[in-house]
Coordinates of N, CA and C in Angstrom, one line a residue:
M1 N -11.1 -56.3 -89.5 CA -9.7 -56.0 -89.8 C -9.8 -54.7 -90.9
S2 N -8.8 -53.8 -90.4 CA -8.8 -52.2 -91.2 C -8.4 -52.4 -92.6
Q3 N -9.5 -51.4 -93.2 CA -9.1 -51.4 -94.6 C -7.9 -50.9 -95.1
T4 N -7.4 -50.0 -94.0 CA -6.1 -49.3 -94.4 C -5.0 -50.3 -94.4
P5 N -4.2 -50.6 -95.3 CA -2.9 -51.4 -95.5 C -2.0 -51.3 -94.1
A6 N -1.8 -52.2 -93.7 CA -0.4 -52.0 -92.7 C 0.7 -50.8 -92.9
P7 N 1.3 -50.9 -94.3 CA 2.5 -50.0 -94.2 C 1.9 -48.2 -94.5
I8 N 0.7 -48.1 -94.8 CA 0.0 -46.6 -94.7 C -0.3 -46.4 -93.0
R9 N -0.8 -47.6 -92.6 CA -1.1 -47.3 -91.0 C 0.1 -47.1 -90.5
L10 N 1.5 -47.6 -90.6 CA 2.5 -47.5 -89.9 C 3.1 -45.9 -90.3
I11 N 2.8 -45.3 -91.3 CA 3.4 -44.2 -91.9 C 2.3 -43.2 -91.0
I12 N 0.9 -43.2 -91.2 CA 0.3 -42.5 -90.7 C 0.6 -42.2 -88.7
Y13 N 0.5 -43.6 -88.2 CA 0.8 -43.5 -86.7 C 2.4 -42.8 -86.6
Q14 N 3.4 -43.0 -87.3 CA 4.5 -42.5 -87.3 C 4.4 -41.0 -87.4
Q15 N 4.0 -40.5 -88.4 CA 3.7 -38.9 -88.4 C 3.0 -38.3 -87.3
E16 N 1.7 -39.2 -87.1 CA 1.0 -38.5 -86.1 C 1.6 -38.5 -84.5
L17 N 2.4 -39.6 -84.5 CA 2.9 -39.7 -82.8 C 3.6 -38.5 -82.7
I18 N 4.5 -38.1 -83.6 CA 5.1 -36.8 -83.3 C 4.3 -35.7 -82.9
R19 N 3.1 -35.3 -83.3 CA 2.3 -34.3 -82.9 C 1.9 -34.8 -81.5
L20 N 1.5 -36.1 -81.1 CA 1.2 -36.6 -80.0 C 2.2 -36.2 -78.7
I21 N 3.4 -36.5 -79.4 CA 4.7 -36.1 -78.4 C 4.8 -34.6 -78.0
E22 N 4.5 -33.8 -79.1 CA 5.0 -32.5 -78.9 C 3.5 -31.9 -78.1
T23 N 2.4 -32.4 -78.1 CA 1.6 -32.3 -77.5 C 1.5 -32.6 -75.9
L24 N 2.3 -33.4 -75.6 CA 2.6 -34.0 -74.2 C 3.4 -32.9 -73.7
R25 N 4.5 -32.5 -74.5 CA 5.6 -31.6 -74.1 C 5.2 -30.5 -73.8
R26 N 4.1 -30.0 -74.6 CA 3.5 -28.7 -74.4 C 2.9 -28.6 -73.1
A27 N 2.4 -30.0 -72.3 CA 1.9 -30.3 -71.2 C 2.7 -30.6 -70.2
E28 N 4.0 -30.5 -70.4 CA 5.1 -30.7 -69.4 C 5.5 -31.9 -69.2
Y29 N 5.0 -32.7 -70.1 CA 5.7 -34.2 -70.1 C 7.2 -34.0 -70.1
N30 N 7.9 -34.8 -69.5 CA 9.2 -34.6 -69.8 C 10.0 -35.7 -70.8
L31 N 9.5 -35.3 -72.2 CA 9.9 -36.3 -73.1 C 10.9 -35.7 -74.1
G32 N 12.0 -36.5 -74.6 CA 13.1 -36.0 -75.1 C 13.1 -36.7 -76.1
T33 N 14.3 -36.7 -77.0 CA 14.4 -37.3 -78.4 C 14.4 -38.9 -78.2
A34 N 15.1 -39.4 -77.2 CA 15.2 -40.8 -76.9 C 13.7 -41.5 -76.7
Q35 N 13.1 -40.7 -75.8 CA 11.4 -41.5 -76.0 C 10.9 -41.2 -77.2
Q36 N 11.0 -40.2 -78.0 CA 10.3 -40.3 -79.5 C 11.0 -41.3 -80.3
L37 N 12.1 -41.4 -80.3 CA 12.7 -42.5 -80.9 C 12.2 -43.8 -80.6
D38 N 12.1 -44.2 -79.2 CA 11.5 -45.5 -78.6 C 10.4 -45.6 -79.4
A39 N 9.5 -44.6 -79.1 CA 8.3 -45.0 -79.6 C 7.8 -45.1 -81.1
Q40 N 8.9 -44.3 -81.9 CA 9.0 -44.6 -83.3 C 9.2 -46.0 -83.7
Q41 N 10.3 -46.6 -82.8 CA 10.8 -47.9 -82.8 C 10.0 -48.9 -82.7
L42 N 9.5 -48.6 -81.5 CA 8.3 -49.6 -81.1 C 7.3 -49.8 -82.5
L43 N 6.8 -48.8 -82.9 CA 5.6 -48.8 -83.9 C 6.4 -49.5 -85.1
L44 N 7.6 -49.3 -85.6 CA 8.2 -50.3 -86.6 C 8.4 -51.8 -86.1
R45 N 8.7 -52.0 -85.2 CA 8.8 -53.3 -84.5 C 7.2 -54.1 -84.5
L46 N 6.4 -53.5 -84.3 CA 5.0 -53.9 -84.0 C 4.4 -54.1 -85.8
A47 N 5.0 -53.3 -86.7 CA 4.6 -53.5 -88.1 C 5.2 -54.6 -88.4
Q48 N 6.8 -54.6 -88.2 CA 7.5 -55.8 -88.7 C 7.0 -57.2 -88.4
Q49 N 6.2 -57.2 -87.3 CA 6.0 -58.6 -86.6 C 4.1 -58.8 -86.7
N50 N 3.9 -57.9 -87.8 CA 2.3 -57.8 -88.0 C 1.5 -57.9 -86.9
F51 N 2.2 -57.1 -86.1 CA 1.2 -57.0 -84.7 C 0.8 -55.5 -84.7
L52 N 0.8 -54.5 -85.6 CA 0.4 -53.2 -85.7 C -1.2 -53.3 -85.8
P53 N -1.8 -52.5 -84.7 CA -3.2 -52.5 -84.4 C -3.8 -51.9 -85.4
D54 N -5.0 -52.5 -85.9 CA -6.0 -51.8 -86.8 C -6.4 -50.5 -86.2
H55 N -6.5 -50.2 -84.9 CA -7.4 -49.1 -84.5 C -6.1 -48.3 -83.6
A56 N -6.2 -47.0 -83.9 CA -5.2 -46.3 -82.9 C -5.3 -46.2 -81.7
A57 N -6.8 -46.4 -80.9 CA -6.8 -46.6 -79.6 C -5.9 -48.1 -79.1
A58 N -6.0 -49.0 -79.8 CA -5.0 -50.0 -79.1 C -3.6 -49.9 -79.1
L59 N -3.2 -48.6 -79.3 CA -1.5 -48.5 -79.2 C -1.6 -48.0 -77.8
K60 N -2.5 -47.4 -76.9 CA -2.4 -46.9 -75.7 C -1.6 -47.6 -74.7
P61 N -1.8 -49.3 -74.6 CA -0.9 -49.9 -73.7 C 0.4 -50.0 -74.0
F62 N 0.7 -49.7 -75.5 CA 2.3 -49.9 -75.7 C 2.9 -48.5 -75.6
L63 N 2.2 -47.1 -75.9 CA 2.5 -45.9 -75.6 C 2.9 -45.5 -74.4
T64 N 2.0 -46.0 -73.3 CA 1.7 -45.4 -72.1 C 3.1 -45.5 -71.4
P65 N 3.3 -46.7 -71.2 CA 4.8 -46.7 -70.2 C 6.3 -46.2 -71.0
L66 N 6.1 -45.6 -72.5 CA 7.3 -45.0 -73.0 C 6.9 -43.5 -72.7
L67 N 5.7 -42.7 -72.6 CA 5.6 -41.6 -72.7 C 5.2 -41.1 -71.4
C68 N 5.0 -41.9 -70.4 CA 4.5 -41.5 -69.0 C 5.3 -41.9 -68.3
H69 N 5.8 -41.0 -67.0 CA 6.8 -41.3 -66.0 C 6.5 -41.2 -64.9
T70 N 5.3 -40.4 -64.5 CA 4.9 -40.4 -63.2 C 3.4 -40.9 -63.3
P71 N 2.8 -41.5 -62.0 CA 1.6 -41.3 -61.9 C 0.7 -40.2 -62.3
Q72 N 0.9 -39.1 -62.1 CA 0.4 -37.9 -62.6 C 0.2 -37.8 -63.9
E73 N 1.3 -38.2 -64.9 CA 1.6 -38.4 -66.2 C 0.6 -39.3 -66.6
Q74 N 0.4 -40.4 -66.2 CA -0.6 -41.5 -66.5 C -2.1 -41.0 -66.1
N75 N -2.2 -40.6 -65.2 CA -3.6 -40.0 -64.9 C -4.1 -38.9 -66.0
R76 N -3.3 -38.1 -66.3 CA -3.6 -36.9 -67.5 C -3.3 -37.5 -69.0
F77 N -2.8 -38.5 -69.1 CA -2.6 -39.1 -70.4 C -3.8 -39.5 -71.2
D78 N -4.7 -40.0 -70.5 CA -6.2 -40.3 -71.7 C -6.5 -39.1 -72.1
G79 N -6.8 -38.0 -71.4 CA -7.1 -36.6 -72.0 C -6.3 -36.3 -73.3
Y80 N -5.1 -36.4 -73.4 CA -4.2 -36.3 -74.6 C -4.3 -37.0 -75.6
F81 N -4.5 -38.7 -75.2 CA -4.3 -39.7 -76.2 C -5.6 -40.1 -76.7
E82 N -7.0 -39.9 -76.1 CA -8.2 -40.1 -76.6 C -8.6 -39.1 -77.7
P83 N -8.3 -38.1 -77.9 CA -8.6 -37.2 -78.9 C -7.7 -37.4 -80.2
W84 N -6.5 -37.8 -79.6 CA -5.4 -38.1 -80.7 C -5.9 -39.3 -81.4
A85 N -6.1 -40.3 -80.8 CA -6.6 -41.6 -81.1 C -7.9 -41.6 -82.2
A86 N -8.7 -40.6 -81.7 CA -9.8 -40.3 -82.5 C -9.6 -39.6 -83.8
Q87 N -8.9 -38.6 -84.0 CA -8.3 -38.0 -85.0 C -7.7 -39.0 -85.9
L88 N -6.9 -40.0 -85.6 CA -6.3 -40.9 -86.0 C -7.3 -41.7 -86.9
E89 N -8.2 -42.3 -86.4 CA -9.1 -43.0 -86.8 C -9.7 -42.3 -87.9
H90 N -10.1 -41.2 -87.8 CA -10.7 -40.4 -89.1 C -9.9 -40.7 -90.1
M91 N -8.6 -40.3 -90.0 CA -7.3 -40.4 -90.9 C -7.2 -41.6 -91.7
L92 N -7.4 -42.9 -91.0 CA -7.3 -44.2 -91.3 C -8.4 -44.6 -92.4
R93 N -9.6 -44.1 -91.6 CA -11.0 -44.4 -92.7 C -10.6 -43.6 -94.0
A94 N -10.0 -42.5 -93.6 CA -9.9 -41.6 -95.2 C -8.8 -42.3 -96.0
A95 N -7.6 -42.7 -95.3 CA -6.8 -43.4 -96.2 C -7.2 -44.8 -96.5
G96 N -8.1 -45.5 -96.2 CA -8.5 -46.6 -96.4 C -9.8 -46.8 -97.6
K97 N -10.1 -45.4 -97.8 CA -10.9 -45.3 -99.0 C -10.5 -45.4 -100.1
P98 N -11.4 -46.2 -101.1 CA -10.5 -46.0 -102.6 C -10.8 -44.5 -103.2
A99 N -9.7 -44.3 -103.9 CA -9.8 -43.0 -104.4 C -10.7 -43.1 -105.5
H100 N -11.2 -41.9 -106.1 CA -12.2 -41.6 -107.2 C -11.7 -42.4 -108.4
K101 N -12.4 -43.4 -108.9 CA -11.6 -44.3 -110.2 C -11.4 -43.3 -111.1
Q102 N -12.1 -42.3 -111.5 CA -11.5 -41.8 -112.9 C -10.1 -40.9 -112.5
A103 N -10.2 -40.5 -111.5 CA -9.0 -39.7 -111.2 C -7.8 -40.3 -110.9
T104 N -7.9 -41.7 -110.9 CA -6.7 -42.4 -110.5 C -6.3 -43.7 -111.7
S105 N -7.2 -43.3 -112.5 CA -7.0 -44.3 -113.6 C -6.2 -44.0 -114.8
P106 N -5.1 -44.8 -115.1 CA -4.2 -44.3 -116.4 C -4.6 -44.5 -117.3
H107 N -5.9 -45.3 -117.8 CA -6.6 -45.1 -119.0 C -7.6 -44.4 -119.4
T108 N -7.8 -43.4 -118.4 CA -8.8 -42.1 -118.6 C -8.4 -41.5 -120.2
P109 N -9.0 -41.5 -121.0 CA -9.0 -41.0 -122.3 C -9.0 -39.3 -122.3
L110 N -7.8 -38.7 -123.0 CA -7.7 -37.4 -123.1 C -8.9 -36.8 -123.9
K111 N -9.3 -35.5 -123.5 CA -10.1 -34.8 -124.2 C -9.3 -33.8 -124.8
A112 N -10.1 -33.4 -125.8 CA -9.7 -32.1 -126.7 C -9.1 -31.1 -125.8
A113 N -10.0 -30.8 -124.9 CA -9.6 -29.6 -123.8 C -8.6 -29.7 -123.2
D114 N -8.0 -31.2 -122.9 CA -6.8 -31.2 -122.0 C -5.6 -31.1 -122.8
I115 N -5.6 -31.0 -124.4 CA -4.3 -31.1 -124.9 C -4.2 -29.4 -125.2
P116 N -2.8 -29.0 -124.6 CA -2.7 -27.6 -124.6 C -2.4 -27.2 -126.4
P117 N -3.0 -26.3 -127.0 CA -3.0 -25.8 -128.2 C -1.3 -25.5 -128.5
K118 N -1.0 -25.6 -129.9 CA 0.2 -25.7 -130.4 C 0.6 -24.2 -130.5
T119 N 1.6 -24.1 -130.4 CA 2.2 -22.6 -130.4 C 3.4 -22.8 -131.4
P120 N 2.9 -21.5 -132.3 CA 3.9 -21.6 -133.2 C 5.6 -21.3 -132.7
V121 N 6.3 -21.7 -133.7 CA 7.9 -22.0 -133.1 C 8.5 -20.8 -133.8
S122 N 8.8 -19.8 -133.2 CA 9.4 -18.6 -134.0 C 11.0 -18.9 -134.3
S123 N 11.3 -18.5 -135.5 CA 12.8 -19.0 -135.9 C 13.7 -17.6 -135.6
S124 N 14.4 -17.6 -134.7 CA 15.1 -16.2 -134.9 C 16.6 -16.5 -135.2
S125 N 17.3 -15.7 -136.4 CA 18.5 -15.8 -136.5 C 19.3 -14.7 -136.0
T126 N 20.4 -14.9 -135.6 CA 21.3 -14.0 -135.0 C 22.9 -13.9 -135.4

């Protein structure tokens, strides 16, 4: 099971899906706003049904029919999808790691150096 919670995975997948689609468009895949929205909606539905994959590579069978419209696009898709999925895995691992305890603790005591010096209040009468 992934250490990254499903809501965070969904956010990462949706944000990075845009990058994949832009890459495919530059590679002359015929993708419009409708395909982008369909793919985003698919991710949302998977999350709502608790079926959002733990690993980005598992998204391939879901995304391929939405993003590839010809056999040639399907044949070339791996060359774009694999690096994208690998980068997502790095992002998911980073998102699943706990942050440094002291940096996130609301109970970290203040040190004298953390408190700004008092500045004298000048009174001006006009």
